[in-house]
PDB file of C-alpha atoms in Angstrom:
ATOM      1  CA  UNK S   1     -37.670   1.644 -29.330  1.00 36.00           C
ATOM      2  CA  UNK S   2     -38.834  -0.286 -27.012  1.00 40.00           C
ATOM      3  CA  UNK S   3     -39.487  -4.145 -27.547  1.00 46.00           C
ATOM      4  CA  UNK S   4     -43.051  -5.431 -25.685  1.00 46.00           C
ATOM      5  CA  UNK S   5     -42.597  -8.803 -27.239  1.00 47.00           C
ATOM      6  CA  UNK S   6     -42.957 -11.461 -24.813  1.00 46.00           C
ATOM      7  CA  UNK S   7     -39.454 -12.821 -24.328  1.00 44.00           C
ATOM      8  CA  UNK S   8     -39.236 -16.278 -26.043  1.00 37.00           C
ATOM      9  CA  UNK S   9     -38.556 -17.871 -22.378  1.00 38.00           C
ATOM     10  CA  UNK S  10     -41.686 -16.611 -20.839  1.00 39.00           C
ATOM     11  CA  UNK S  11     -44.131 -17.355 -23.986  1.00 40.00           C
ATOM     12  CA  UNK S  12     -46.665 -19.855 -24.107  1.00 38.00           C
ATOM     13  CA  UNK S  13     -47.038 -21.565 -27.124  1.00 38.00           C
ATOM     14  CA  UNK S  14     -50.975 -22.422 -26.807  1.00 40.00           C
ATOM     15  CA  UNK S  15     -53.715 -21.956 -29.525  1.00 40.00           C
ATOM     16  CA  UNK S  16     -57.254 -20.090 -28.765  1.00 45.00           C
ATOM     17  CA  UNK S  17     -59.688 -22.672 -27.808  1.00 45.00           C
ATOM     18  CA  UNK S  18     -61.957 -20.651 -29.374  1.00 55.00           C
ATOM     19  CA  UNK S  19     -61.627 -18.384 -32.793  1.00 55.00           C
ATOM     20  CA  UNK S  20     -62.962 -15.052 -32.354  1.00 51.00           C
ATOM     21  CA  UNK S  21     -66.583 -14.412 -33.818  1.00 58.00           C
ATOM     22  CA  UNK S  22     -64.967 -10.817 -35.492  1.00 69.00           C
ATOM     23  CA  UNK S  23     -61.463 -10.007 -35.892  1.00 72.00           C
ATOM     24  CA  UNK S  24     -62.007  -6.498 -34.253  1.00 86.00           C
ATOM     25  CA  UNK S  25     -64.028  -7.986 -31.518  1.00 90.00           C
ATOM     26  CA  UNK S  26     -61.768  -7.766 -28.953  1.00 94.00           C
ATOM     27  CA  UNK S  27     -60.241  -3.603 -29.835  1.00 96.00           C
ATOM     28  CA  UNK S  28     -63.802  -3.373 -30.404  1.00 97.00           C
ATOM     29  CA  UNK S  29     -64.718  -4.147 -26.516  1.00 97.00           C
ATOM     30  CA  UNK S  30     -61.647  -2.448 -26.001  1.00 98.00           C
ATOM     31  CA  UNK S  31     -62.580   0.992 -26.865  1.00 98.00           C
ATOM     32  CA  UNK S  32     -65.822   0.924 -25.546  1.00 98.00           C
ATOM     33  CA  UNK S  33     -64.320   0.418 -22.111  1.00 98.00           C
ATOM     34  CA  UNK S  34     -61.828   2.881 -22.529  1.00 98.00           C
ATOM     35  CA  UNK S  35     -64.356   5.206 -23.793  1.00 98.00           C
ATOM     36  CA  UNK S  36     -67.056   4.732 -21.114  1.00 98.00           C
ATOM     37  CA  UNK S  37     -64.637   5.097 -18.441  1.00 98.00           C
ATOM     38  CA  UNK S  38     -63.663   8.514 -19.952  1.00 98.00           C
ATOM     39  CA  UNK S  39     -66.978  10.005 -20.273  1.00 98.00           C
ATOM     40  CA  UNK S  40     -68.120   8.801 -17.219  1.00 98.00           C
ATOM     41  CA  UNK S  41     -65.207  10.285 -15.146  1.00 98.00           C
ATOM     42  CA  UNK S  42     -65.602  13.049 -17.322  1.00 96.00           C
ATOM     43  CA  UNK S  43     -68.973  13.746 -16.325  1.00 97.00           C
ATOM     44  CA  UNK S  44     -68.463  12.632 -12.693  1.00 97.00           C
ATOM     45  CA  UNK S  45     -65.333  15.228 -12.240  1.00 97.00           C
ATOM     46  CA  UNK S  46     -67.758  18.062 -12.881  1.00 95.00           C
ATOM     47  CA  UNK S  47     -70.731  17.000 -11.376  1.00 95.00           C
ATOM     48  CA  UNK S  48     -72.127  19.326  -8.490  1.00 95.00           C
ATOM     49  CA  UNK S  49     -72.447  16.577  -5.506  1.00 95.00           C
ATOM     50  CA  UNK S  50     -73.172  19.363  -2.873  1.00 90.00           C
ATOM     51  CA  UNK S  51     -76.086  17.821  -2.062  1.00 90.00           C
ATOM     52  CA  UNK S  52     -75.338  14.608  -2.220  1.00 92.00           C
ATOM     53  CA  UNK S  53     -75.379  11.860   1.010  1.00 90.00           C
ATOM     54  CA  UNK S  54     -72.582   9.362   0.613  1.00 88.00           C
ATOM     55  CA  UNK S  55     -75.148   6.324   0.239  1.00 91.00           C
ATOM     56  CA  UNK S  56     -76.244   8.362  -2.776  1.00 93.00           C
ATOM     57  CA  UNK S  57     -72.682   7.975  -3.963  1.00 95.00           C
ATOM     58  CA  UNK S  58     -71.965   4.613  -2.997  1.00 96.00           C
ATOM     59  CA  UNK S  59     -73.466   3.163  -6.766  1.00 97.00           C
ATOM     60  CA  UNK S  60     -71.538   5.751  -8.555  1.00 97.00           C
ATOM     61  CA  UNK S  61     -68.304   4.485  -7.157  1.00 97.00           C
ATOM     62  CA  UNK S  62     -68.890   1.061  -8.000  1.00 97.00           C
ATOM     63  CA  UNK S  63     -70.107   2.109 -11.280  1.00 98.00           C
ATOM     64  CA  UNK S  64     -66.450   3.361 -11.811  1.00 98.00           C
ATOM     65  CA  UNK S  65     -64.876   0.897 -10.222  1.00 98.00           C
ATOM     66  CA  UNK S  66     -65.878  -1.793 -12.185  1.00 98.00           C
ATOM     67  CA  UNK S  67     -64.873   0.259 -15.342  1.00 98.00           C
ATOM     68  CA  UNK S  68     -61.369   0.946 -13.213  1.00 98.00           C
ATOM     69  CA  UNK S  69     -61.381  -3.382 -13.165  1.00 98.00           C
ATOM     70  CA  UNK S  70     -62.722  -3.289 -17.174  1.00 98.00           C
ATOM     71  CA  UNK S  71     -59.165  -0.954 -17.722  1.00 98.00           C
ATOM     72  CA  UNK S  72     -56.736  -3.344 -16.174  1.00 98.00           C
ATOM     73  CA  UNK S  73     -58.698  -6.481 -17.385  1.00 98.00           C
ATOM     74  CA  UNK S  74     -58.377  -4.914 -20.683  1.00 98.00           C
ATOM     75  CA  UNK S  75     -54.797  -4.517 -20.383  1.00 98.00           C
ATOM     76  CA  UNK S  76     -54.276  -8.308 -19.044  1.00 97.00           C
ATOM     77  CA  UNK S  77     -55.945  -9.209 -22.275  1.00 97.00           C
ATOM     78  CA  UNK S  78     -53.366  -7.111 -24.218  1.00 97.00           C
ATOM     79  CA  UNK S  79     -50.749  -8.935 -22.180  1.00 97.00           C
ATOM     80  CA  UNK S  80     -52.112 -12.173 -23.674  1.00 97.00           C
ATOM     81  CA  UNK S  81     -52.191 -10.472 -27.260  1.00 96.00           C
ATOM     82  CA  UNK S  82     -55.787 -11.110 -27.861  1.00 96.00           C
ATOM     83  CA  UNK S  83     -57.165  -7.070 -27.727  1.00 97.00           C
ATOM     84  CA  UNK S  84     -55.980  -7.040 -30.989  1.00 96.00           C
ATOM     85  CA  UNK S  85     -53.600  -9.779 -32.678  1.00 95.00           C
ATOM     86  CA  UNK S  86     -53.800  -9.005 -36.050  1.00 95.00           C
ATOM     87  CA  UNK S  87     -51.234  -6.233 -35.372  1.00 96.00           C
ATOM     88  CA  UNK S  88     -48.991  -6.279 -32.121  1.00 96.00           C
ATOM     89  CA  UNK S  89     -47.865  -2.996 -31.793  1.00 97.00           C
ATOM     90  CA  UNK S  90     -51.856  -1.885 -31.844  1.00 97.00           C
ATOM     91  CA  UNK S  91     -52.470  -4.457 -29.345  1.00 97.00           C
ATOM     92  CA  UNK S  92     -49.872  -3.524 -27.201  1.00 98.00           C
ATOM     93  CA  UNK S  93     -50.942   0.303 -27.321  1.00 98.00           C
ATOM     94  CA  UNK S  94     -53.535  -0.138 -25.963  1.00 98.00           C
ATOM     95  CA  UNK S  95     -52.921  -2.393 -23.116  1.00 98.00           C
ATOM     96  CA  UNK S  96     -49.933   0.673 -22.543  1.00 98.00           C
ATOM     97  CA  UNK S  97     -53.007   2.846 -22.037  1.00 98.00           C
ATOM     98  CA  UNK S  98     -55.355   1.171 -20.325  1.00 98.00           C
ATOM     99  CA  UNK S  99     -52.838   0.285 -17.355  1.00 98.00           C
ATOM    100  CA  UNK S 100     -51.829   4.079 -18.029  1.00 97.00           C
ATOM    101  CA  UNK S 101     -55.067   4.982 -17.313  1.00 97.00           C
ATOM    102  CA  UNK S 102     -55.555   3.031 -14.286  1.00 97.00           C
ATOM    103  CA  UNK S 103     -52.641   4.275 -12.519  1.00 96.00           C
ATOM    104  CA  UNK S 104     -49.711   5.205 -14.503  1.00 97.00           C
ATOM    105  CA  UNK S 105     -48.781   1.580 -14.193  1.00 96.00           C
ATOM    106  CA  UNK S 106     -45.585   0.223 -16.322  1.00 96.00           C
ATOM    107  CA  UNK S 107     -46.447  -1.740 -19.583  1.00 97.00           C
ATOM    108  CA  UNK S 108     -43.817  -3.501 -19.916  1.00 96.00           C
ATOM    109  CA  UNK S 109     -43.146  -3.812 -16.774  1.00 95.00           C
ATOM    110  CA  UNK S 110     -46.350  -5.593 -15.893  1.00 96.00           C
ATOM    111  CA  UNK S 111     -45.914  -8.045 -19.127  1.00 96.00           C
ATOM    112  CA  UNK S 112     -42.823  -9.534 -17.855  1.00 95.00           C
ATOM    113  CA  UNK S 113     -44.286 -10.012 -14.678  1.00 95.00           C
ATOM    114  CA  UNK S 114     -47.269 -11.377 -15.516  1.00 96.00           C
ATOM    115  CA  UNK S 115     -46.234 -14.058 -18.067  1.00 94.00           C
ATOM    116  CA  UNK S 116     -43.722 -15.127 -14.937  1.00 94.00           C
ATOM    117  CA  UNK S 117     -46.985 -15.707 -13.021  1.00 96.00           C
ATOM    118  CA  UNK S 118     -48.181 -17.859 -15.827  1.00 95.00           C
ATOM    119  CA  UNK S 119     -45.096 -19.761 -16.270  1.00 94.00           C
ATOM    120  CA  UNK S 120     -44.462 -20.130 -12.107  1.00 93.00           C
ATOM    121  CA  UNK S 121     -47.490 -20.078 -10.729  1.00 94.00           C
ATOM    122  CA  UNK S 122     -47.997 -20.001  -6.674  1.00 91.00           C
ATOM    123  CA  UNK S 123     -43.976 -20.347  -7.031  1.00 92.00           C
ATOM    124  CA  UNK S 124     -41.170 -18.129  -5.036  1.00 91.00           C
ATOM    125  CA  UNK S 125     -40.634 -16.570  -8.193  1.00 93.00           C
ATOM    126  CA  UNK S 126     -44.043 -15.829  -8.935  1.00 94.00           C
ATOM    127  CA  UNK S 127     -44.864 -12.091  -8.644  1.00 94.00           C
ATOM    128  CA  UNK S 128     -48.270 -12.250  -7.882  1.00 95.00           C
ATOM    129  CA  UNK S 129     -47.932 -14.721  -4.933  1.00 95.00           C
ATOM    130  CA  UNK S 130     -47.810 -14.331  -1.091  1.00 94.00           C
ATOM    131  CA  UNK S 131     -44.331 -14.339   0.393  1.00 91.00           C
ATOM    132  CA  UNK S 132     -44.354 -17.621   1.888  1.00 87.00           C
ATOM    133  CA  UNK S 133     -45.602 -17.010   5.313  1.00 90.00           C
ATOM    134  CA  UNK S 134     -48.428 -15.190   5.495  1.00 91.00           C
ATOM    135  CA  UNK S 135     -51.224 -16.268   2.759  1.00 92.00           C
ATOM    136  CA  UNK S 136     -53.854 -14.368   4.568  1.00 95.00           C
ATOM    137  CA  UNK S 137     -55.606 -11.669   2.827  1.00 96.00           C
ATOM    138  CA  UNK S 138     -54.127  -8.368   3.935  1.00 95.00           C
ATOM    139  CA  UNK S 139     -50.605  -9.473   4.039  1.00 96.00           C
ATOM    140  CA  UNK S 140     -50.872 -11.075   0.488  1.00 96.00           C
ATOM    141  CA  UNK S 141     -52.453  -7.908  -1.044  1.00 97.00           C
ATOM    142  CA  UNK S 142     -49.647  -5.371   0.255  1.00 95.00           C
ATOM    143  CA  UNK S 143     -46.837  -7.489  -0.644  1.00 93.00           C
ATOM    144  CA  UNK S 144     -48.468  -8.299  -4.270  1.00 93.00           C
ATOM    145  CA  UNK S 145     -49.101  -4.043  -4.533  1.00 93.00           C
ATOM    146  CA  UNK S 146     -45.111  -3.938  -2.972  1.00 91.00           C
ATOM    147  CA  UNK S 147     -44.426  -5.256  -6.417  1.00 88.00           C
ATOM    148  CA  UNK S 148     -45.759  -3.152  -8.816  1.00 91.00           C
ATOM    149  CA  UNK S 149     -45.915   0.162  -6.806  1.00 89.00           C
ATOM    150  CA  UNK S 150     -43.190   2.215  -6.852  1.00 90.00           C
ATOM    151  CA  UNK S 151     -43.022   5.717  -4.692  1.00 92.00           C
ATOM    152  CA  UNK S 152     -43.020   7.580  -8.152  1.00 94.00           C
ATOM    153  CA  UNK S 153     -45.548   6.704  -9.348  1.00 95.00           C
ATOM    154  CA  UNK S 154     -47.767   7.710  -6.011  1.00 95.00           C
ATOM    155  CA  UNK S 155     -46.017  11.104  -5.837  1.00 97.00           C
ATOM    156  CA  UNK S 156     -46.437  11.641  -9.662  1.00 97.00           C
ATOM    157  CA  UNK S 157     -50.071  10.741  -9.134  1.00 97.00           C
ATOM    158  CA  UNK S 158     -50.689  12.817  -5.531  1.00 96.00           C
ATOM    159  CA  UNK S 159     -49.348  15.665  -7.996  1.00 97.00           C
ATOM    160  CA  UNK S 160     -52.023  14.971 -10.581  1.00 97.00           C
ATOM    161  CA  UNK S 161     -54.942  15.532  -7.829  1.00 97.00           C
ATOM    162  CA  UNK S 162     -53.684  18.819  -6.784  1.00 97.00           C
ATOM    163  CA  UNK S 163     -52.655  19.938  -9.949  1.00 97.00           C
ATOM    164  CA  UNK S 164     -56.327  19.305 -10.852  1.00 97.00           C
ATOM    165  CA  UNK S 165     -57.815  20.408  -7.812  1.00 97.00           C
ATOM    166  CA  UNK S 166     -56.348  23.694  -7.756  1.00 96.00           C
ATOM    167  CA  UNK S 167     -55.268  24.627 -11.463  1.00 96.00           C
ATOM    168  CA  UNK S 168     -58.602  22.816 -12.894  1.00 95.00           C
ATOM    169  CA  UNK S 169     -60.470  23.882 -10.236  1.00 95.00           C
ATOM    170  CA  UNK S 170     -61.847  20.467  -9.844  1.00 97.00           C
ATOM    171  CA  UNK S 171     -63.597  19.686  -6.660  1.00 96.00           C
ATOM    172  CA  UNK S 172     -61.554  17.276  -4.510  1.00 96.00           C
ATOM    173  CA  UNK S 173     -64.234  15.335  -3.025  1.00 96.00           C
ATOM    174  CA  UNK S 174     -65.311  14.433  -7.025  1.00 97.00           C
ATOM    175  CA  UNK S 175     -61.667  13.400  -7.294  1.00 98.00           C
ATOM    176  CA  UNK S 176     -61.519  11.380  -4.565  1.00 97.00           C
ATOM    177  CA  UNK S 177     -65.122   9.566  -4.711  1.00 97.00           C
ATOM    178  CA  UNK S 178     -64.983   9.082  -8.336  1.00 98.00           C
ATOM    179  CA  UNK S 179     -60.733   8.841  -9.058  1.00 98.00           C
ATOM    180  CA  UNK S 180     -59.022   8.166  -5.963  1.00 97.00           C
ATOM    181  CA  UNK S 181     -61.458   5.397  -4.104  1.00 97.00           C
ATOM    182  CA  UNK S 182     -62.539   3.706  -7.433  1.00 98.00           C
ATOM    183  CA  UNK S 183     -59.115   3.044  -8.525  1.00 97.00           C
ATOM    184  CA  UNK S 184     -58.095   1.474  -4.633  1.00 96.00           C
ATOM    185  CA  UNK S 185     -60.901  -0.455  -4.404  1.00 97.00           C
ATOM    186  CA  UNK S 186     -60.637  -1.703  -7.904  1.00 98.00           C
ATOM    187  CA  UNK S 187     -57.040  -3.210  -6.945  1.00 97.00           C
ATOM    188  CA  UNK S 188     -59.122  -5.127  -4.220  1.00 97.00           C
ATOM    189  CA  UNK S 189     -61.341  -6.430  -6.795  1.00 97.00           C
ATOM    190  CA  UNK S 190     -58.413  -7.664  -8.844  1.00 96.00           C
ATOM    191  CA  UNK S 191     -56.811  -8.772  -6.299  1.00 96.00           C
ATOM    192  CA  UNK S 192     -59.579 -10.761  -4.449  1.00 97.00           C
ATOM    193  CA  UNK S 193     -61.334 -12.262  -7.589  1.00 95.00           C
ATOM    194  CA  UNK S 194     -58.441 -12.711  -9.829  1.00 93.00           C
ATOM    195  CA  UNK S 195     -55.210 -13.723  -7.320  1.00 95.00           C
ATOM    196  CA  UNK S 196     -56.610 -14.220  -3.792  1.00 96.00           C
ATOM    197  CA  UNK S 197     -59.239 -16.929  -4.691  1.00 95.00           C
ATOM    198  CA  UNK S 198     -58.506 -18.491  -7.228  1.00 95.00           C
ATOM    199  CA  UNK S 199     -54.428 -18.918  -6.262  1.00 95.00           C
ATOM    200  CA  UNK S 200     -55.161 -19.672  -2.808  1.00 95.00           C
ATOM    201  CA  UNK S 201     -54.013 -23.286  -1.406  1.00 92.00           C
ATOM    202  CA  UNK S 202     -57.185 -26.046  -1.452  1.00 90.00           C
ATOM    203  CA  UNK S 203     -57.221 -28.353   0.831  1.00 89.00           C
ATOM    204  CA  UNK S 204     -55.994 -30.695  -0.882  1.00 87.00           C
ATOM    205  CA  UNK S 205     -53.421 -28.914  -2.231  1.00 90.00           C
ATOM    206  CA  UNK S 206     -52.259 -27.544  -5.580  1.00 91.00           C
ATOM    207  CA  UNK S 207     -53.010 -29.041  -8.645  1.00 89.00           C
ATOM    208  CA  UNK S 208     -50.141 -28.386 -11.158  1.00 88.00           C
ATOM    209  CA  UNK S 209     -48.850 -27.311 -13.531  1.00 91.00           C
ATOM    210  CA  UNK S 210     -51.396 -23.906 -13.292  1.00 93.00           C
ATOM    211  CA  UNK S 211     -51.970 -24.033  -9.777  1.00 94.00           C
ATOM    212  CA  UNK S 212     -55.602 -22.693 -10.244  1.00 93.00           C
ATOM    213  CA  UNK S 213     -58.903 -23.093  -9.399  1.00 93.00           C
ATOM    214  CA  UNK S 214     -62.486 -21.961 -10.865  1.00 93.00           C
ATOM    215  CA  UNK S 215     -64.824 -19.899  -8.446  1.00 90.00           C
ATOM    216  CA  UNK S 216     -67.695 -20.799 -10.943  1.00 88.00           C
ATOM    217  CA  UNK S 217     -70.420 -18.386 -10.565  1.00 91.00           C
ATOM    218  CA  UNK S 218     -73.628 -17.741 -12.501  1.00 93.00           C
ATOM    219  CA  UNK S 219     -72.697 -15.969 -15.596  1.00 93.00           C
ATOM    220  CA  UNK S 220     -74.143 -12.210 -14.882  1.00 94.00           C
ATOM    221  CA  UNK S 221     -72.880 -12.395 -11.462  1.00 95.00           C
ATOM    222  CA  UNK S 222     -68.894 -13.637 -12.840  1.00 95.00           C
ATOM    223  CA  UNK S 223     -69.166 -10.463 -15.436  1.00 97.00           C
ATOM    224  CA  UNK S 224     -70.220  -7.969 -12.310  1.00 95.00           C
ATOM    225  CA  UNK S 225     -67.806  -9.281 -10.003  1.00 94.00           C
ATOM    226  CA  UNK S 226     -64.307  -9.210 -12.056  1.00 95.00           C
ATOM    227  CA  UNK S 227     -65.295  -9.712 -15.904  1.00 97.00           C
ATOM    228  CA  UNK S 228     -64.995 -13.756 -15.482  1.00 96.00           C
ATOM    229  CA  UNK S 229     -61.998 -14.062 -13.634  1.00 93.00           C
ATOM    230  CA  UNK S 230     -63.394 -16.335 -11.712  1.00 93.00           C
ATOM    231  CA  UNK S 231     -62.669 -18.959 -14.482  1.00 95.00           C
ATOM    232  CA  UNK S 232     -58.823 -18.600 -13.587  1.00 95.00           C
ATOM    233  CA  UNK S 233     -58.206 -22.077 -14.036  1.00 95.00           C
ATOM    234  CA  UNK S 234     -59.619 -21.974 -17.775  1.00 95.00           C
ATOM    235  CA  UNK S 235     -57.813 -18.863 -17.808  1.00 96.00           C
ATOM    236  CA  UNK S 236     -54.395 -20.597 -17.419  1.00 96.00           C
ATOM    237  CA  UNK S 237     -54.900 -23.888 -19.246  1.00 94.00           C
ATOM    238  CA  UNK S 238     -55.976 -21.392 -22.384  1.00 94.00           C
ATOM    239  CA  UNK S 239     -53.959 -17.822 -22.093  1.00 94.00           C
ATOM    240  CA  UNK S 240     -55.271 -16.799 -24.755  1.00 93.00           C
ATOM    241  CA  UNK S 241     -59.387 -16.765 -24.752  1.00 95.00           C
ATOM    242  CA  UNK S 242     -60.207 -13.453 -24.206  1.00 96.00           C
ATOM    243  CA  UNK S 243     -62.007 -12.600 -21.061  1.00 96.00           C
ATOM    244  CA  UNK S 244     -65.422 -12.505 -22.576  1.00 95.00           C
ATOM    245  CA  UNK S 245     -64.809 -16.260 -23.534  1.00 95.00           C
ATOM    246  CA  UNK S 246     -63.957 -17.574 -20.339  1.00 96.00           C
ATOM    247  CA  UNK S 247     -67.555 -18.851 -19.703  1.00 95.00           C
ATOM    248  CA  UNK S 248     -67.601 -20.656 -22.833  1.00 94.00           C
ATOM    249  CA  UNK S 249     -64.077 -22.427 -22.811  1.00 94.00           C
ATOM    250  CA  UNK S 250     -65.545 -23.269 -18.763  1.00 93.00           C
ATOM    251  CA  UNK S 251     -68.721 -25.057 -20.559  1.00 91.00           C
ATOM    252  CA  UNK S 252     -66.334 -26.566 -23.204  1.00 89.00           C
ATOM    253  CA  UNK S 253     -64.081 -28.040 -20.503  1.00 79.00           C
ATOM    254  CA  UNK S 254     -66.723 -29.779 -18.622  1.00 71.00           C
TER     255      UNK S 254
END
């Protein structure tokens, strides 16, 4: 069995800032996510689009892509045990498929990486940062999806779409508007909003220990853009508020 305990080396031994208002609040939030996600690619797989221009499209993909971001955000939280603490193996279920989900992605995988992020933050060893050399966007973004990519997983999931496409009979244009470009540009999102900004170099330099900064942004607009990741350095001084709490552990701080 397989252990998706945080090794003790890579834990951080911080309290919530903030108790949660229910204790099934956050596998509450969970499962709705999950479940909109599903009904709306569902529905989206098998809807006739014939007749559709692509700027009628254009707010159904970033419908799903921002519940492709609420899947992985979902999983982050599960990575910071706060989905569900009460029971770990729960919690960690479903962060296993939400980033499932998403793109096949590796649980536990991820989870080691990540907490290596926390604990070595815009470091060498930190998985989520730029080589080195070349900080600008682009570069930064294909070496940080280098890391967490692997060819099977691509192959396994260019096998899904025809698989569906031609034993399914699913149309591929619904698979690609509403699976394959939602899921890319989702990565973008993440990336952008939850790495690229917030772990890029001030001018004045880094801050330590977290290396951090807030892109504070009114409070609908930080939900619609990347579920309040914009309050990364909250994020990292308190791993474990829940993403929904970010805004109010941003207030507290002030």
């Amino acid at each position: 069995m397989i252990d998706l305990e945080q090794p003790p080396s890579l834990q951080i031994k911080l309290a919530p800032v903030l108790k949660t208002k229910s204790p099934f609040g956050g596998l509450s939030i969970a499962i709705v996510i999950i479940s909109v996600w599903a009904i709306s690619l569902g529905f989206l797989l098998f809807l006739d689009i014939s007749q559709f221009k692509f700027l009628m499209l254009m707010p159904i993909i970033v419908w799903q892509t921002f519940l492709y971001t609420g899947l992985f955000i979902t999983a982050h939280d599960a990575m910071h045990g706060v989905v569900f603490p009460q029971n770990t193996k729960i919690n960690h279920f479903f962060g296993s498929l939400c980033l499932f989900l998403y793109g096949l992605l590796p649980y536990k995988t991820l989870l080691k990486k990540h907490w290596l992020h926390h604990h070595n933050p815009a470091s060498e060893i930190d998985p989520d940062f730029h080589d080195g050399k070349h900080a600008n966007f682009f570069a930064w973004y294909f070496h940080f999806m280098k890391s967490y990519w692997s060819w099977r997983q691509i192959i396994t999931l260019i096998i899904i779409f025809h698989f569906t496409n031609r034993i399914l009979n699913i149309p591929s244009d619904n698979l690609t508007y509403f699976w394959v470009i939602p899921s890319i540009v989702s990565s973008l999102q993440l990336f952008y909003f939850g790495t690229f900004l917030p772990h890029s170099k001030p001018i004045g330099g880094y801050i330590q220990p977290h290396c951090a900064q807030t892109i504070n942004r009114p409070i609908w607009w930080s939900f619609i853009t990347c579920y309040h990741f914009g309050y990364h350095k909250e994020h990292h001084e308190h791993p474990h508020a829940p993403w929904w709490q970010l805004p109010e552990v941003y207030e507290m701080s002030k």
